[in-house]
Amino acid sequence: MSAHVMTAGLIARAQKIRLVAFDVDGVMTDGTLFLADDGQEFKGFNSLDGHGLKMLKSSGVELAIITGRSSRVVEHRAKNLGIEIVHQGAHDKLVVYEALCRDLGIDCEATAYMGDDVVDLPVMRRAGLAITVPAAPELVKAHSHVITTREAGHGAVREACEFLMRAQGTLDAVLAPYLK
């Protein structure tokens, strides 16, 4: 189901969300990895996605990153966005996710996870709201509640953030300062 089709059941799921965790490669980026000869890694992030994350956080939703890779670029991006919960090198994302829910005292039904590949399925199947991107494998799409219309690294995260704020009734208040 695309993010702009808001059924009553989907809205009810989205209204419960208090924490959203994101994969990085293929969600926050288009999945392309640039590696220099010295091993340094480069990633391209979308500024619209970044502002969407800041807006979602300002609406009262907690943000987290759970990624299987480890990169200083992700540390810098998270810091820039004010995302304090960052788990890199998470080879078993479900273990990290369940520990995060316990530590924060948040029920899994009050969480959303945005992933793009089969390694994300265990968390996506446990979260209250599973979000993916159009290029995800069919199996991942089959286990998703929301499939964004925008591609990873090109506004998909922003679309997911706005979808959640719209469902929770916070989007207008978050956008109000920009409409003065």
PDB file of C-alpha atoms in Angstrom:
ATOM      1  CA  MET A   1       0.000   0.000   0.000  1.00  0.00           C
ATOM      2  CA  SER A   2       1.491   3.352  -0.948  1.00  0.00           C
ATOM      3  CA  ALA A   3       1.988   5.968   1.735  1.00  0.00           C
ATOM      4  CA  HIS A   4      -0.661   8.353   0.452  1.00  0.00           C
ATOM      5  CA  VAL A   5      -3.460   5.754   0.638  1.00  0.00           C
ATOM      6  CA  MET A   6      -4.520   6.097   4.254  1.00  0.00           C
ATOM      7  CA  THR A   7      -7.032   3.443   5.237  1.00  0.00           C
ATOM      8  CA  ALA A   8      -8.615   3.505   8.691  1.00  0.00           C
ATOM      9  CA  GLY A   9      -6.560   0.467   9.741  1.00  0.00           C
ATOM     10  CA  LEU A  10      -3.320   2.013   8.553  1.00  0.00           C
ATOM     11  CA  ILE A  11      -4.095   5.298  10.298  1.00  0.00           C
ATOM     12  CA  ALA A  12      -4.831   3.387  13.518  1.00  0.00           C
ATOM     13  CA  ARG A  13      -1.440   1.648  13.284  1.00  0.00           C
ATOM     14  CA  ALA A  14       0.364   4.902  12.542  1.00  0.00           C
ATOM     15  CA  GLN A  15      -1.311   6.756  15.405  1.00  0.00           C
ATOM     16  CA  LYS A  16       0.312   4.374  17.913  1.00  0.00           C
ATOM     17  CA  ILE A  17       3.881   4.999  16.710  1.00  0.00           C
ATOM     18  CA  ARG A  18       6.261   6.513  19.274  1.00  0.00           C
ATOM     19  CA  LEU A  19       9.561   5.223  17.836  1.00  0.00           C
ATOM     20  CA  VAL A  20      10.708   4.843  14.238  1.00  0.00           C
ATOM     21  CA  ALA A  21      13.892   2.941  13.435  1.00  0.00           C
ATOM     22  CA  PHE A  22      15.519   3.208  10.023  1.00  0.00           C
ATOM     23  CA  ASP A  23      17.951   1.106   8.056  1.00  0.00           C
ATOM     24  CA  VAL A  24      20.501   3.232   6.177  1.00  0.00           C
ATOM     25  CA  ASP A  25      21.660   1.708   2.883  1.00  0.00           C
ATOM     26  CA  GLY A  26      18.708   1.424   0.525  1.00  0.00           C
ATOM     27  CA  VAL A  27      16.463   3.516   2.786  1.00  0.00           C
ATOM     28  CA  MET A  28      18.243   6.722   3.821  1.00  0.00           C
ATOM     29  CA  THR A  29      20.488   6.356   0.761  1.00  0.00           C
ATOM     30  CA  ASP A  30      19.847   4.898  -2.666  1.00  0.00           C
ATOM     31  CA  GLY A  31      21.941   1.907  -1.646  1.00  0.00           C
ATOM     32  CA  THR A  32      25.014   2.876  -3.638  1.00  0.00           C
ATOM     33  CA  LEU A  33      28.260   2.502  -1.695  1.00  0.00           C
ATOM     34  CA  PHE A  34      31.239   4.585  -2.765  1.00  0.00           C
ATOM     35  CA  LEU A  35      34.508   3.127  -1.476  1.00  0.00           C
ATOM     36  CA  ALA A  36      37.838   4.904  -1.904  1.00  0.00           C
ATOM     37  CA  ASP A  37      41.133   3.046  -2.363  1.00  0.00           C
ATOM     38  CA  ASP A  38      41.966   3.737   1.287  1.00  0.00           C
ATOM     39  CA  GLY A  39      38.696   2.103   2.398  1.00  0.00           C
ATOM     40  CA  GLN A  40      36.925   5.361   3.185  1.00  0.00           C
ATOM     41  CA  GLU A  41      33.190   5.107   2.550  1.00  0.00           C
ATOM     42  CA  PHE A  42      30.965   7.788   1.051  1.00  0.00           C
ATOM     43  CA  LYS A  43      27.172   7.880   1.010  1.00  0.00           C
ATOM     44  CA  GLY A  44      24.722  10.324  -0.489  1.00  0.00           C
ATOM     45  CA  PHE A  45      21.861  11.518   1.731  1.00  0.00           C
ATOM     46  CA  ASN A  46      18.806  13.493   0.647  1.00  0.00           C
ATOM     47  CA  SER A  47      18.273  16.861   2.353  1.00  0.00           C
ATOM     48  CA  LEU A  48      14.474  16.552   2.130  1.00  0.00           C
ATOM     49  CA  ASP A  49      14.710  13.242   3.981  1.00  0.00           C
ATOM     50  CA  GLY A  50      16.883  14.894   6.613  1.00  0.00           C
ATOM     51  CA  HIS A  51      14.415  17.705   7.235  1.00  0.00           C
ATOM     52  CA  GLY A  52      11.574  15.181   7.354  1.00  0.00           C
ATOM     53  CA  LEU A  53      13.426  13.329  10.117  1.00  0.00           C
ATOM     54  CA  LYS A  54      13.940  16.563  12.048  1.00  0.00           C
ATOM     55  CA  MET A  55      10.239  17.403  11.696  1.00  0.00           C
ATOM     56  CA  LEU A  56       9.168  13.931  12.824  1.00  0.00           C
ATOM     57  CA  LYS A  57      11.413  14.178  15.865  1.00  0.00           C
ATOM     58  CA  SER A  58      10.010  17.619  16.688  1.00  0.00           C
ATOM     59  CA  SER A  59       6.513  16.092  16.582  1.00  0.00           C
ATOM     60  CA  GLY A  60       7.467  13.887  19.534  1.00  0.00           C
ATOM     61  CA  VAL A  61       8.402  10.649  17.787  1.00  0.00           C
ATOM     62  CA  GLU A  62      11.725   9.073  18.835  1.00  0.00           C
ATOM     63  CA  LEU A  63      14.135   8.182  16.018  1.00  0.00           C
ATOM     64  CA  ALA A  64      16.722   5.422  15.768  1.00  0.00           C
ATOM     65  CA  ILE A  65      19.087   3.955  13.209  1.00  0.00           C
ATOM     66  CA  ILE A  66      19.731   0.210  13.041  1.00  0.00           C
ATOM     67  CA  THR A  67      22.149  -0.768  10.296  1.00  0.00           C
ATOM     68  CA  GLY A  68      24.259  -3.790   9.519  1.00  0.00           C
ATOM     69  CA  ARG A  69      27.189  -1.753   8.212  1.00  0.00           C
ATOM     70  CA  SER A  70      29.458   0.508  10.262  1.00  0.00           C
ATOM     71  CA  SER A  71      30.458   3.888   8.918  1.00  0.00           C
ATOM     72  CA  ARG A  72      31.652   7.195  10.334  1.00  0.00           C
ATOM     73  CA  VAL A  73      29.466   8.842   7.686  1.00  0.00           C
ATOM     74  CA  VAL A  74      26.384   7.465   9.449  1.00  0.00           C
ATOM     75  CA  GLU A  75      27.635   8.803  12.790  1.00  0.00           C
ATOM     76  CA  HIS A  76      28.028  12.272  11.253  1.00  0.00           C
ATOM     77  CA  ARG A  77      24.625  12.165   9.568  1.00  0.00           C
ATOM     78  CA  ALA A  78      22.875  11.026  12.748  1.00  0.00           C
ATOM     79  CA  LYS A  79      24.556  13.761  14.787  1.00  0.00           C
ATOM     80  CA  ASN A  80      23.572  16.372  12.207  1.00  0.00           C
ATOM     81  CA  LEU A  81      19.945  15.225  12.404  1.00  0.00           C
ATOM     82  CA  GLY A  82      19.852  14.930  16.202  1.00  0.00           C
ATOM     83  CA  ILE A  83      19.362  11.164  16.098  1.00  0.00           C
ATOM     84  CA  GLU A  84      20.905   9.923  19.324  1.00  0.00           C
ATOM     85  CA  ILE A  85      20.081   6.221  19.031  1.00  0.00           C
ATOM     86  CA  VAL A  86      22.432   4.691  16.483  1.00  0.00           C
ATOM     87  CA  HIS A  87      23.238   0.982  16.268  1.00  0.00           C
ATOM     88  CA  GLN A  88      25.786   0.125  13.596  1.00  0.00           C
ATOM     89  CA  GLY A  89      27.229  -3.278  12.789  1.00  0.00           C
ATOM     90  CA  ALA A  90      23.917  -4.833  13.820  1.00  0.00           C
ATOM     91  CA  HIS A  91      24.205  -8.298  12.310  1.00  0.00           C
ATOM     92  CA  ASP A  92      21.046  -9.411  14.120  1.00  0.00           C
ATOM     93  CA  LYS A  93      18.814  -6.373  13.847  1.00  0.00           C
ATOM     94  CA  LEU A  94      15.959  -8.055  15.716  1.00  0.00           C
ATOM     95  CA  VAL A  95      18.087  -8.509  18.851  1.00  0.00           C
ATOM     96  CA  VAL A  96      19.101  -4.829  18.716  1.00  0.00           C
ATOM     97  CA  TYR A  97      15.518  -3.714  18.050  1.00  0.00           C
ATOM     98  CA  GLU A  98      14.000  -5.755  20.884  1.00  0.00           C
ATOM     99  CA  ALA A  99      16.658  -4.494  23.324  1.00  0.00           C
ATOM    100  CA  LEU A 100      15.927  -0.926  22.206  1.00  0.00           C
ATOM    101  CA  CYS A 101      12.201  -1.379  22.821  1.00  0.00           C
ATOM    102  CA  ARG A 102      12.906  -2.821  26.284  1.00  0.00           C
ATOM    103  CA  ASP A 103      15.356  -0.040  27.164  1.00  0.00           C
ATOM    104  CA  LEU A 104      12.891   2.660  26.099  1.00  0.00           C
ATOM    105  CA  GLY A 105       9.868   0.881  27.578  1.00  0.00           C
ATOM    106  CA  ILE A 106       8.063   1.010  24.239  1.00  0.00           C
ATOM    107  CA  ASP A 107       5.824  -1.825  23.088  1.00  0.00           C
ATOM    108  CA  CYS A 108       6.693  -3.180  19.633  1.00  0.00           C
ATOM    109  CA  GLU A 109       3.242  -2.169  18.368  1.00  0.00           C
ATOM    110  CA  ALA A 110       4.193   1.455  19.064  1.00  0.00           C
ATOM    111  CA  THR A 111       7.190   1.241  16.724  1.00  0.00           C
ATOM    112  CA  ALA A 112       7.729   1.511  13.004  1.00  0.00           C
ATOM    113  CA  TYR A 113      10.686   0.193  11.059  1.00  0.00           C
ATOM    114  CA  MET A 114      11.735   1.256   7.583  1.00  0.00           C
ATOM    115  CA  GLY A 115      13.855  -1.311   5.767  1.00  0.00           C
ATOM    116  CA  ASP A 116      14.484  -2.462   2.237  1.00  0.00           C
ATOM    117  CA  ASP A 117      15.845  -6.000   2.194  1.00  0.00           C
ATOM    118  CA  VAL A 118      15.336  -9.472   3.629  1.00  0.00           C
ATOM    119  CA  VAL A 119      17.767  -8.767   6.506  1.00  0.00           C
ATOM    120  CA  ASP A 120      15.202  -6.212   7.712  1.00  0.00           C
ATOM    121  CA  LEU A 121      12.257  -8.640   7.676  1.00  0.00           C
ATOM    122  CA  PRO A 122      12.595  -9.926  11.258  1.00  0.00           C
ATOM    123  CA  VAL A 123      12.255  -6.364  12.600  1.00  0.00           C
ATOM    124  CA  MET A 124       9.636  -5.351  10.047  1.00  0.00           C
ATOM    125  CA  ARG A 125       7.502  -8.356  11.003  1.00  0.00           C
ATOM    126  CA  ARG A 126       7.766  -7.474  14.719  1.00  0.00           C
ATOM    127  CA  ALA A 127       7.167  -3.713  14.456  1.00  0.00           C
ATOM    128  CA  GLY A 128       3.688  -2.249  14.577  1.00  0.00           C
ATOM    129  CA  LEU A 129       4.217  -0.554  11.220  1.00  0.00           C
ATOM    130  CA  ALA A 130       6.548  -1.829   8.489  1.00  0.00           C
ATOM    131  CA  ILE A 131       7.613   0.612   5.784  1.00  0.00           C
ATOM    132  CA  THR A 132       9.646  -0.073   2.641  1.00  0.00           C
ATOM    133  CA  VAL A 133      10.614   1.446  -0.692  1.00  0.00           C
ATOM    134  CA  PRO A 134       9.535   0.612  -4.265  1.00  0.00           C
ATOM    135  CA  ALA A 135      12.817  -1.127  -5.169  1.00  0.00           C
ATOM    136  CA  ALA A 136      12.583  -3.569  -2.254  1.00  0.00           C
ATOM    137  CA  PRO A 137      12.315  -7.274  -3.108  1.00  0.00           C
ATOM    138  CA  GLU A 138       8.768  -8.570  -3.470  1.00  0.00           C
ATOM    139  CA  LEU A 139       9.062 -10.584  -0.249  1.00  0.00           C
ATOM    140  CA  VAL A 140       9.834  -7.405   1.699  1.00  0.00           C
ATOM    141  CA  LYS A 141       6.963  -5.549   0.055  1.00  0.00           C
ATOM    142  CA  ALA A 142       4.631  -8.425   0.939  1.00  0.00           C
ATOM    143  CA  HIS A 143       5.439  -7.912   4.635  1.00  0.00           C
ATOM    144  CA  SER A 144       5.125  -4.115   4.541  1.00  0.00           C
ATOM    145  CA  HIS A 145       2.181  -2.008   5.585  1.00  0.00           C
ATOM    146  CA  VAL A 146       3.448   1.005   3.618  1.00  0.00           C
ATOM    147  CA  ILE A 147       5.448   1.144   0.400  1.00  0.00           C
ATOM    148  CA  THR A 148       6.564   4.673  -0.363  1.00  0.00           C
ATOM    149  CA  THR A 149       6.033   6.093  -3.828  1.00  0.00           C
ATOM    150  CA  ARG A 150       9.434   7.826  -3.693  1.00  0.00           C
ATOM    151  CA  GLU A 151      12.647   5.875  -4.051  1.00  0.00           C
ATOM    152  CA  ALA A 152      15.252   5.340  -1.348  1.00  0.00           C
ATOM    153  CA  GLY A 153      17.635   8.259  -1.066  1.00  0.00           C
ATOM    154  CA  HIS A 154      15.217  10.387  -3.097  1.00  0.00           C
ATOM    155  CA  GLY A 155      12.509  11.389  -0.648  1.00  0.00           C
ATOM    156  CA  ALA A 156      11.228   8.019   0.603  1.00  0.00           C
ATOM    157  CA  VAL A 157      12.145   8.797   4.216  1.00  0.00           C
ATOM    158  CA  ARG A 158      10.501  12.231   3.987  1.00  0.00           C
ATOM    159  CA  GLU A 159       7.355  10.609   2.589  1.00  0.00           C
ATOM    160  CA  ALA A 160       7.272   8.123   5.470  1.00  0.00           C
ATOM    161  CA  CYS A 161       7.815  10.899   8.036  1.00  0.00           C
ATOM    162  CA  GLU A 162       5.030  13.044   6.597  1.00  0.00           C
ATOM    163  CA  PHE A 163       2.733  10.026   6.411  1.00  0.00           C
ATOM    164  CA  LEU A 164       3.231   9.375  10.132  1.00  0.00           C
ATOM    165  CA  MET A 165       2.762  13.024  11.099  1.00  0.00           C
ATOM    166  CA  ARG A 166      -0.367  13.273   8.936  1.00  0.00           C
ATOM    167  CA  ALA A 167      -1.840  10.144  10.549  1.00  0.00           C
ATOM    168  CA  GLN A 168      -0.977  11.428  14.025  1.00  0.00           C
ATOM    169  CA  GLY A 169      -2.419  14.877  13.300  1.00  0.00           C
ATOM    170  CA  THR A 170       0.883  16.686  13.927  1.00  0.00           C
ATOM    171  CA  LEU A 171       1.917  17.661  10.387  1.00  0.00           C
ATOM    172  CA  ASP A 172       0.078  21.002  10.308  1.00  0.00           C
ATOM    173  CA  ALA A 173       1.570  22.070  13.651  1.00  0.00           C
ATOM    174  CA  VAL A 174       5.068  21.069  12.536  1.00  0.00           C
ATOM    175  CA  LEU A 175       4.685  22.987   9.264  1.00  0.00           C
ATOM    176  CA  ALA A 176       3.057  26.077  10.835  1.00  0.00           C
ATOM    177  CA  PRO A 177       6.338  27.952  11.548  1.00  0.00           C
ATOM    178  CA  TYR A 178       7.195  27.780   7.847  1.00  0.00           C
ATOM    179  CA  LEU A 179       3.856  29.264   6.790  1.00  0.00           C
ATOM    180  CA  LYS A 180       4.057  32.519   8.769  1.00  0.00           C
TER     181      LYS A 180
END
